[in-house]
Coordinates of N, CA and C in Angstrom, one line a residue:
R1 N 100.6 149.9 125.4 CA 100.0 150.3 124.2 C 100.9 150.3 123.1
R2 N 100.4 150.4 121.9 CA 101.2 150.3 120.7 C 101.9 151.6 120.5
L3 N 103.3 151.5 120.2 CA 104.0 152.7 119.9 C 104.8 152.6 118.6
V4 N 104.9 151.4 118.1 CA 105.8 151.2 116.9 C 104.9 150.9 115.7
Q5 N 105.3 151.5 114.6 CA 104.7 151.1 113.3 C 105.8 150.6 112.4
V6 N 105.7 149.5 111.7 CA 106.7 148.9 110.9 C 106.5 149.3 109.5
G7 N 107.6 149.6 108.7 CA 107.5 150.2 107.4 C 107.2 149.3 106.2
Y8 N 106.1 148.7 106.2 CA 105.8 147.9 105.0 C 104.9 148.8 104.1
M9 N 105.4 149.3 103.0 CA 104.7 150.3 102.2 C 103.6 149.7 101.2
R10 N 103.7 148.4 101.0 CA 102.7 147.9 100.0 C 101.2 148.1 100.5
R11 N 101.0 148.2 101.8 CA 99.7 148.4 102.4 C 99.2 149.8 102.1
Y12 N 100.1 150.7 101.6 CA 99.7 152.1 101.4 C 99.6 152.4 99.9
D13 N 99.9 151.4 99.0 CA 99.9 151.6 97.6 C 98.4 151.6 97.1
A14 N 98.1 152.5 96.3 CA 96.7 152.6 95.8 C 96.2 151.4 95.1
G15 N 97.1 150.8 94.3 CA 96.7 149.6 93.6 C 96.4 148.4 94.5
Y16 N 97.3 148.2 95.5 CA 97.1 147.1 96.4 C 95.8 147.3 97.3
R17 N 95.6 148.6 97.7 CA 94.4 148.9 98.4 C 93.1 148.6 97.6
A18 N 93.2 148.9 96.4 CA 92.0 148.7 95.5 C 91.8 147.2 95.3
L19 N 92.9 146.4 95.2 CA 92.8 145.0 95.0 C 92.2 144.4 96.3
R20 N 92.7 144.8 97.4 CA 92.2 144.2 98.7 C 90.7 144.5 98.9
T21 N 90.3 145.7 98.4 CA 88.9 146.0 98.6 C 88.0 145.1 97.7
V22 N 88.5 144.8 96.5 CA 87.7 143.8 95.6 C 87.7 142.5 96.3
V23 N 88.9 142.0 96.8 CA 89.0 140.7 97.3 C 88.1 140.5 98.6
Q24 N 88.1 141.5 99.5 CA 87.3 141.4 100.7 C 85.9 141.7 100.4
G25 N 85.6 142.4 99.3 CA 84.2 142.6 99.0 C 83.4 141.4 98.5
G26 N 84.1 140.4 98.1 CA 83.5 139.1 97.7 C 83.0 139.0 96.3
S27 N 83.3 140.0 95.4 CA 82.8 139.9 94.1 C 83.4 138.8 93.2
I28 N 84.6 138.3 93.6 CA 85.2 137.2 92.9 C 85.1 135.9 93.6
G29 N 84.3 135.9 94.7 CA 84.1 134.7 95.5 C 85.3 134.5 96.4
L30 N 85.3 133.3 97.0 CA 86.4 133.0 98.0 C 87.7 133.0 97.2
P31 N 88.7 133.7 97.8 CA 90.0 133.6 97.1 C 90.7 132.2 97.3
L32 N 91.3 131.7 96.2 CA 91.9 130.4 96.2 C 93.4 130.5 96.0
L33 N 93.8 131.4 95.1 CA 95.2 131.5 94.8 C 95.6 133.0 94.7
M34 N 96.9 133.3 94.8 CA 97.4 134.6 94.4 C 98.8 134.4 93.7
H35 N 98.9 135.0 92.6 CA 100.2 135.0 91.8 C 100.8 136.3 92.0
C36 N 102.1 136.3 92.4 CA 102.8 137.6 92.7 C 104.1 137.5 91.8
T37 N 104.5 138.7 91.4 CA 105.8 138.9 90.6 C 106.5 140.0 91.2
H38 N 107.8 139.8 91.6 CA 108.7 140.8 92.1 C 110.0 140.8 91.3
R39 N 110.1 141.8 90.3 CA 111.2 141.8 89.4 C 112.0 143.1 89.6
N40 N 113.3 142.9 89.7 CA 114.3 144.0 89.7 C 115.1 144.0 88.5
A41 N 115.5 145.2 88.0 CA 116.4 145.3 86.8 C 117.7 144.8 87.2
G42 N 118.2 145.0 88.4 CA 119.5 144.5 88.9 C 119.6 144.7 90.4
V43 N 120.6 144.2 91.0 CA 120.9 144.3 92.4 C 122.4 144.6 92.6
P44 N 122.7 145.3 93.8 CA 124.1 145.6 94.0 C 125.0 144.4 94.2
A45 N 126.3 144.6 94.2 CA 127.2 143.5 94.3 C 127.1 142.7 95.6
H46 N 126.7 143.4 96.7 CA 126.7 142.7 98.0 C 125.4 141.9 98.2
Y47 N 124.5 141.9 97.2 CA 123.3 141.2 97.3 C 123.5 139.7 97.2
V48 N 123.0 138.9 98.2 CA 123.2 137.4 98.2 C 121.9 136.7 98.1
A49 N 121.9 135.4 97.9 CA 120.7 134.6 97.7 C 119.7 134.8 98.8
E50 N 120.2 134.8 100.0 CA 119.2 134.9 101.2 C 118.4 136.2 101.1
M51 N 119.0 137.2 100.6 CA 118.3 138.5 100.5 C 117.1 138.5 99.6
M52 N 117.0 137.5 98.7 CA 115.9 137.4 97.8 C 114.6 137.0 98.6
I53 N 114.8 136.4 99.8 CA 113.7 136.1 100.7 C 113.5 137.3 101.7
S54 N 114.6 137.5 102.4 CA 114.5 138.4 103.6 C 114.5 139.9 103.3
D55 N 115.0 140.3 102.1 CA 115.0 141.7 101.7 C 114.0 142.0 100.6
T56 N 113.8 141.1 99.7 CA 112.9 141.3 98.5 C 111.5 140.8 98.7
A57 N 111.4 139.5 98.9 CA 110.1 138.8 99.0 C 109.4 139.1 100.3
V58 N 110.1 139.7 101.3 CA 109.4 140.0 102.6 C 108.3 140.9 102.4
H59 N 108.3 141.8 101.4 CA 107.2 142.7 101.1 C 106.0 141.9 100.7
E60 N 106.1 140.9 99.8 CA 105.0 140.1 99.5 C 104.5 139.3 100.7
I61 N 105.4 138.8 101.5 CA 105.1 138.1 102.7 C 104.1 138.9 103.6
D62 N 104.5 140.2 103.9 CA 103.6 141.0 104.7 C 102.4 141.3 103.9
M63 N 102.5 141.6 102.6 CA 101.3 142.0 101.9 C 100.2 140.9 101.9
V64 N 100.6 139.7 101.7 CA 99.5 138.6 101.6 C 98.9 138.4 103.0
R65 N 99.6 138.6 104.1 CA 99.0 138.5 105.4 C 97.9 139.6 105.6
W66 N 98.2 140.8 105.1 CA 97.3 141.9 105.1 C 96.2 141.7 104.1
M67 N 96.5 141.2 102.9 CA 95.5 141.1 101.9 C 94.4 140.1 102.3
F68 N 94.7 139.0 102.9 CA 93.8 138.0 103.3 C 93.4 138.0 104.8
G69 N 94.1 138.7 105.6 CA 93.7 138.8 107.0 C 94.0 137.5 107.7
E70 N 95.0 136.8 107.4 CA 95.4 135.6 108.1 C 96.9 135.3 108.0
E71 N 97.3 134.3 108.8 CA 98.7 134.1 108.9 C 99.2 133.1 107.8
I72 N 100.5 133.1 107.5 CA 101.1 132.1 106.7 C 101.6 130.9 107.5
V73 N 101.3 129.7 107.1 CA 101.6 128.5 107.9 C 102.7 127.7 107.4
A74 N 103.2 127.9 106.2 CA 104.3 127.1 105.6 C 104.9 127.8 104.4
A75 N 106.1 127.5 104.2 CA 106.8 128.1 103.0 C 107.7 127.0 102.3
Q76 N 107.8 127.2 101.0 CA 108.7 126.3 100.2 C 109.3 127.2 99.1
V77 N 110.5 126.8 98.7 CA 111.2 127.5 97.7 C 111.6 126.6 96.5
L78 N 111.3 127.0 95.3 CA 111.7 126.3 94.1 C 112.8 127.1 93.4
T79 N 113.7 126.4 92.8 CA 114.8 127.0 92.1 C 114.8 126.7 90.6
P80 N 114.2 127.5 89.8 CA 114.2 127.3 88.3 C 115.6 127.4 87.7
R81 N 115.7 127.2 86.4 CA 116.9 127.4 85.7 C 117.5 128.8 86.0
R82 N 118.8 128.8 86.2 CA 119.5 130.0 86.7 C 119.7 131.0 85.5
S83 N 119.4 132.3 85.8 CA 119.7 133.4 84.8 C 121.1 133.6 84.7
R84 N 121.7 133.8 83.5 CA 123.1 134.2 83.4 C 123.3 135.6 83.8
N85 N 122.3 136.4 83.9 CA 122.5 137.8 84.4 C 122.9 138.0 85.8
G86 N 122.6 136.9 86.6 CA 122.9 137.0 88.1 C 124.2 136.4 88.5
G87 N 125.0 136.0 87.6 CA 126.3 135.4 88.0 C 126.1 134.1 88.8
E88 N 126.7 134.1 90.0 CA 126.5 132.9 90.8 C 125.3 132.9 91.7
L89 N 124.5 134.0 91.6 CA 123.3 134.1 92.4 C 122.2 133.2 91.9
R90 N 121.5 132.5 92.8 CA 120.4 131.6 92.4 C 119.2 132.5 92.1
D91 N 119.1 132.9 90.8 CA 118.1 133.8 90.4 C 117.5 133.3 89.1
P92 N 116.2 133.2 88.9 CA 115.1 133.5 89.9 C 114.8 132.4 90.9
L93 N 113.9 132.8 91.8 CA 113.4 131.8 92.8 C 111.9 131.9 92.7
V94 N 111.2 130.8 93.1 CA 109.8 130.8 93.3 C 109.5 130.5 94.8
L95 N 108.9 131.4 95.5 CA 108.5 131.2 96.9 C 107.0 130.8 96.9
L96 N 106.8 129.7 97.6 CA 105.4 129.2 97.7 C 105.0 129.4 99.2
L97 N 103.8 130.0 99.4 CA 103.3 130.3 100.7 C 102.0 129.7 100.9
E98 N 101.7 129.0 102.0 CA 100.4 128.4 102.4 C 99.8 129.3 103.4
M99 N 98.6 129.8 103.2 CA 97.9 130.5 104.2 C 97.0 129.6 105.1
E100 N 96.6 130.2 106.2 CA 95.8 129.4 107.2 C 94.6 128.7 106.5
S101 N 93.9 129.4 105.7 CA 92.6 129.0 105.1 C 92.9 128.0 103.9
G102 N 94.1 127.8 103.5 CA 94.4 127.0 102.4 C 94.7 127.7 101.1
I103 N 94.6 129.0 101.1 CA 95.0 129.8 99.9 C 96.5 129.6 99.7
L104 N 96.8 129.4 98.4 CA 98.2 129.2 98.0 C 98.7 130.5 97.3
V105 N 99.9 130.9 97.6 CA 100.5 132.1 97.0 C 101.8 131.7 96.4
D106 N 102.0 132.1 95.1 CA 103.3 131.9 94.5 C 103.9 133.2 94.2
V107 N 105.2 133.4 94.6 CA 105.9 134.6 94.4 C 107.1 134.4 93.5
E108 N 107.1 134.9 92.2 CA 108.3 134.9 91.4 C 109.2 136.0 91.8
I109 N 110.5 135.7 92.1 CA 111.5 136.6 92.5 C 112.6 136.6 91.5
S110 N 112.6 137.7 90.7 CA 113.7 137.8 89.6 C 114.4 139.1 89.8
V111 N 115.7 139.1 90.2 CA 116.3 140.4 90.6 C 117.4 140.9 89.6
N112 N 117.5 140.2 88.4 CA 118.4 140.7 87.4 C 117.8 140.6 86.0
I113 N 116.6 141.1 85.9 CA 115.9 140.9 84.7 C 116.0 142.0 83.7
R114 N 116.8 143.0 84.0 CA 117.3 144.1 83.2 C 116.2 145.1 82.7
Y115 N 115.0 144.7 82.4 CA 114.1 145.7 81.7 C 113.5 146.7 82.6
G116 N 113.5 146.4 84.0 CA 112.9 147.4 84.9 C 112.4 146.8 86.1
Y117 N 111.7 147.6 86.9 CA 111.2 147.1 88.2 C 109.7 146.9 88.0
D118 N 109.3 145.6 88.1 CA 108.0 145.2 87.7 C 107.3 144.4 88.9
I119 N 106.2 145.0 89.4 CA 105.5 144.4 90.5 C 104.1 144.0 90.0
R120 N 103.7 142.7 90.2 CA 102.4 142.3 89.7 C 101.7 141.5 90.8
G121 N 100.4 141.4 90.7 CA 99.7 140.6 91.7 C 98.3 140.3 91.1
E122 N 97.9 139.0 91.2 CA 96.6 138.6 90.7 C 96.0 137.6 91.7
V123 N 94.8 137.8 92.1 CA 94.1 136.9 93.0 C 93.0 136.2 92.2
V124 N 93.1 134.8 92.4 CA 92.1 134.0 91.7 C 91.1 133.5 92.7
G125 N 89.8 133.8 92.4 CA 88.7 133.5 93.3 C 87.8 132.4 92.6
E126 N 86.8 132.0 93.3 CA 85.9 131.0 92.8 C 85.1 131.5 91.6
E127 N 84.9 132.8 91.5 CA 84.0 133.3 90.5 C 84.6 134.3 89.6
G128 N 85.9 134.5 89.7 CA 86.6 135.5 88.9 C 88.0 135.8 89.4
T129 N 88.6 136.8 88.8 CA 90.0 137.2 89.2 C 90.1 138.7 89.4
A130 N 91.1 139.1 90.1 CA 91.3 140.6 90.3 C 92.8 140.7 90.3
E131 N 93.3 141.7 89.5 CA 94.8 141.9 89.5 C 95.1 143.4 89.5
L132 N 96.4 143.7 89.9 CA 96.9 145.1 89.9 C 96.9 145.6 88.5
G133 N 96.5 146.9 88.3 CA 96.6 147.6 87.1 C 98.1 148.0 86.8
E134 N 98.3 148.4 85.5 CA 99.7 148.9 85.2 C 100.0 150.2 85.9
P135 N 101.2 150.3 86.4 CA 101.6 151.5 87.1 C 101.6 152.8 86.2
S136 N 101.9 152.6 84.9 CA 102.0 153.8 84.0 C 100.7 154.2 83.5
P137 N 100.4 155.5 83.6 CA 99.1 156.0 83.1 C 99.0 156.2 81.6
V138 N 100.2 156.0 80.9 CA 100.3 156.4 79.5 C 100.7 155.1 78.7
R139 N 100.1 154.9 77.6 CA 100.5 153.8 76.7 C 100.6 154.5 75.3
V140 N 101.8 154.3 74.6 CA 102.0 155.0 73.4 C 102.0 153.9 72.2
R141 N 101.2 154.3 71.2 CA 101.2 153.4 70.0 C 101.9 154.2 68.9
R142 N 103.0 153.6 68.3 CA 103.8 154.3 67.4 C 104.6 153.3 66.6
A143 N 104.7 153.6 65.3 CA 105.6 152.8 64.4 C 105.4 151.3 64.6
G144 N 104.1 150.9 64.6 CA 103.8 149.4 64.7 C 104.0 148.8 66.1
T145 N 104.2 149.6 67.1 CA 104.4 149.1 68.4 C 103.5 149.8 69.4
V146 N 103.3 149.1 70.5 CA 102.6 149.6 71.7 C 103.5 149.5 72.9
A147 N 103.7 150.7 73.5 CA 104.7 150.7 74.6 C 104.3 151.6 75.8
Q148 N 104.7 151.2 77.0 CA 104.5 152.1 78.1 C 105.7 152.0 79.0
P149 N 106.0 153.0 79.8 CA 107.2 153.0 80.6 C 107.1 152.0 81.8
V150 N 108.3 151.4 82.1 CA 108.4 150.5 83.3 C 109.2 151.2 84.3
P151 N 108.8 151.3 85.6 CA 109.6 152.0 86.6 C 111.0 151.4 86.7
A152 N 111.9 152.3 87.0 CA 113.3 152.0 87.1 C 113.7 151.2 88.3
D153 N 113.0 151.6 89.5 CA 113.3 150.9 90.7 C 112.1 151.1 91.7
W154 N 112.3 150.6 92.9 CA 111.2 150.6 93.9 C 110.8 152.0 94.3
R155 N 111.8 153.0 94.3 CA 111.4 154.3 94.7 C 110.5 154.9 93.7
E156 N 110.7 154.7 92.4 CA 109.8 155.3 91.4 C 108.4 154.6 91.5
R157 N 108.4 153.3 91.7 CA 107.1 152.5 91.7 C 106.2 152.9 92.9
F158 N 106.9 153.1 94.1 CA 106.1 153.2 95.3 C 106.2 154.6 96.0
V159 N 106.7 155.6 95.2 CA 106.9 156.9 95.8 C 105.6 157.4 96.5
R160 N 104.5 157.3 95.9 CA 103.2 157.8 96.5 C 102.8 157.0 97.7
A161 N 103.1 155.7 97.7 CA 102.8 154.8 98.9 C 103.6 155.3 100.1
Y162 N 104.9 155.7 99.9 CA 105.7 156.2 101.0 C 105.1 157.5 101.6
D163 N 104.6 158.3 100.7 CA 103.9 159.6 101.1 C 102.7 159.3 102.0
F164 N 101.9 158.4 101.5 CA 100.6 158.0 102.3 C 101.0 157.4 103.6
E165 N 102.0 156.5 103.6 CA 102.5 155.9 104.8 C 102.9 156.9 105.9
L166 N 103.7 157.8 105.5 CA 104.2 158.8 106.4 C 103.0 159.7 106.9
Q167 N 102.1 160.1 106.0 CA 101.0 161.0 106.4 C 100.1 160.3 107.4
E168 N 99.8 159.0 107.1 CA 98.9 158.3 108.0 C 99.5 158.0 109.3
W169 N 100.9 157.8 109.4 CA 101.6 157.7 110.7 C 101.5 159.0 111.5
V170 N 101.7 160.1 110.8 CA 101.6 161.4 111.5 C 100.1 161.6 112.0
D171 N 99.2 161.3 111.2 CA 97.8 161.4 111.6 C 97.5 160.5 112.9
A172 N 98.1 159.3 112.9 CA 97.9 158.4 114.0 C 98.5 158.9 115.3
V173 N 99.7 159.5 115.1 CA 100.4 160.1 116.3 C 99.7 161.3 116.8
A174 N 99.1 162.0 115.9 CA 98.3 163.2 116.3 C 96.9 162.8 116.9
G175 N 96.6 161.5 116.8 CA 95.3 161.1 117.4 C 94.2 161.1 116.5
D176 N 94.4 161.3 115.2 CA 93.3 161.4 114.2 C 93.3 160.2 113.3
G177 N 94.0 159.1 113.6 CA 94.0 157.9 112.7 C 94.5 156.7 113.5
E178 N 94.7 155.6 112.8 CA 95.1 154.4 113.4 C 96.5 154.0 112.9
L179 N 97.3 153.5 113.8 CA 98.7 153.0 113.4 C 98.6 151.9 112.4
G180 N 99.6 151.8 111.5 CA 99.6 150.8 110.5 C 100.3 149.5 111.0
P181 N 101.1 148.9 110.1 CA 101.7 147.6 110.5 C 102.4 147.6 111.9
S182 N 102.1 146.6 112.7 CA 102.6 146.6 114.1 C 103.9 145.8 114.2
S183 N 104.4 145.8 115.5 CA 105.5 145.0 115.8 C 105.2 143.5 115.6
W184 N 103.9 143.1 115.8 CA 103.5 141.7 115.5 C 103.7 141.4 114.0
D185 N 103.3 142.4 113.2 CA 103.4 142.2 111.7 C 104.9 142.0 111.4
G186 N 105.7 142.8 112.0 CA 107.2 142.7 111.7 C 107.7 141.3 112.2
Y187 N 107.3 140.9 113.3 CA 107.7 139.6 113.9 C 107.2 138.5 113.0
A188 N 105.9 138.5 112.6 CA 105.3 137.4 111.8 C 106.0 137.4 110.4
A189 N 106.3 138.5 109.8 CA 107.0 138.5 108.5 C 108.4 138.0 108.6
T190 N 109.1 138.3 109.8 CA 110.4 137.7 110.0 C 110.4 136.2 110.2
A191 N 109.4 135.7 110.9 CA 109.2 134.3 111.1 C 109.0 133.6 109.8
V192 N 108.2 134.1 108.9 CA 108.0 133.5 107.6 C 109.2 133.6 106.8
S193 N 109.9 134.7 106.8 CA 111.2 134.8 106.1 C 112.2 133.8 106.6
D194 N 112.3 133.6 107.9 CA 113.2 132.5 108.4 C 112.8 131.1 107.9
A195 N 111.5 130.9 107.8 CA 111.1 129.6 107.2 C 111.5 129.5 105.8
G196 N 111.3 130.6 105.0 CA 111.7 130.7 103.6 C 113.2 130.4 103.4
L197 N 114.0 131.0 104.3 CA 115.5 130.8 104.2 C 115.8 129.3 104.5
T198 N 115.1 128.7 105.5 CA 115.4 127.3 105.7 C 115.0 126.5 104.5
A199 N 113.8 126.8 103.9 CA 113.3 126.1 102.7 C 114.3 126.3 101.5
L200 N 114.9 127.5 101.4 CA 115.9 127.8 100.4 C 117.1 126.8 100.5
R201 N 117.5 126.6 101.7 CA 118.7 125.7 102.0 C 118.3 124.2 101.8
T202 N 117.1 123.8 102.2 CA 116.8 122.4 102.2 C 116.0 121.9 101.0
G203 N 115.2 122.9 100.4 CA 114.3 122.5 99.3 C 113.0 121.9 99.8
E204 N 112.8 121.9 101.1 CA 111.6 121.2 101.7 C 110.6 122.2 102.1
R205 N 109.4 121.7 102.3 CA 108.3 122.6 102.9 C 108.6 122.8 104.3
V206 N 108.6 124.0 104.8 CA 108.9 124.3 106.2 C 107.8 125.0 106.9
P207 N 107.2 124.4 107.9 CA 106.1 125.1 108.7 C 106.6 126.3 109.3
V208 N 105.7 127.3 109.5 CA 106.0 128.5 110.2 C 105.5 128.4 111.6
S209 N 106.4 128.7 112.5 CA 106.1 128.7 113.9 C 106.0 130.1 114.5
L210 N 104.8 130.4 115.0 CA 104.6 131.7 115.6 C 104.3 131.5 117.1
G211 N 104.7 132.4 118.0 CA 104.3 132.4 119.4 C 102.9 132.9 119.5
D212 N 102.3 132.9 120.7 CA 101.0 133.4 120.9 C 101.0 134.9 120.7
R213 N 99.9 135.4 120.0 CA 99.8 136.8 119.7 C 99.4 137.5 121.0
P214 N 100.1 138.5 121.5 CA 99.7 139.3 122.6 C 98.4 140.0 122.4
A215 N 97.6 140.1 123.5 CA 96.3 140.8 123.4 C 96.4 142.2 122.8
L216 N 97.5 142.8 123.0 CA 97.7 144.2 122.4 C 97.6 144.2 120.9
Y217 N 97.9 143.1 120.2 CA 97.8 143.0 118.8 C 96.7 142.3 118.2
E218 N 95.7 141.9 119.1 CA 94.5 141.2 118.6 C 93.7 142.2 117.7
K219 N 93.2 141.6 116.6 CA 92.5 142.4 115.6 C 91.1 142.7 116.1

């Protein structure tokens, strides 16, 4: 039986849950594309290019599997003009993911953009689009400008998601709820990350190879 829950907090964020409800409800038609943005104000000195896939974009990798209820079959990485803020780091990157059904997902990964921690997501469907709302509840108009706060880092942006994640895990252990992301989800995200790292080195489209899903993890 299942004993492990993997800590992917995007699934517990109110914005992503609302977005998934809209997408799965069918009001925008069949989903065709998803545009994702993952921006950090900065990263520590030990941060290397591979971590842009395995440490940063892995959250989008898990999120889109959950969002669309299907696996990722291939990955590719594009390298735009390099930001001077990142030194020798290849920053930003664009990660392209192909879903089983043909949905294409692009993930902008910018980790030295200075202005703050900015997470965005928009799903394009046949009949409309749906996107995450702004995380700040307040917008100030003053002296000819319109401004709203930008989170400083991931802790500020996802603090409530971590609370919900822990509470739902406790509820599941107590027998009053269901476990969240499984060991299979962790394995699948790692396999896609590995494909992304190969794509980062080669510049080529890399298929994702998954083993057979054990019956324990069948949906």
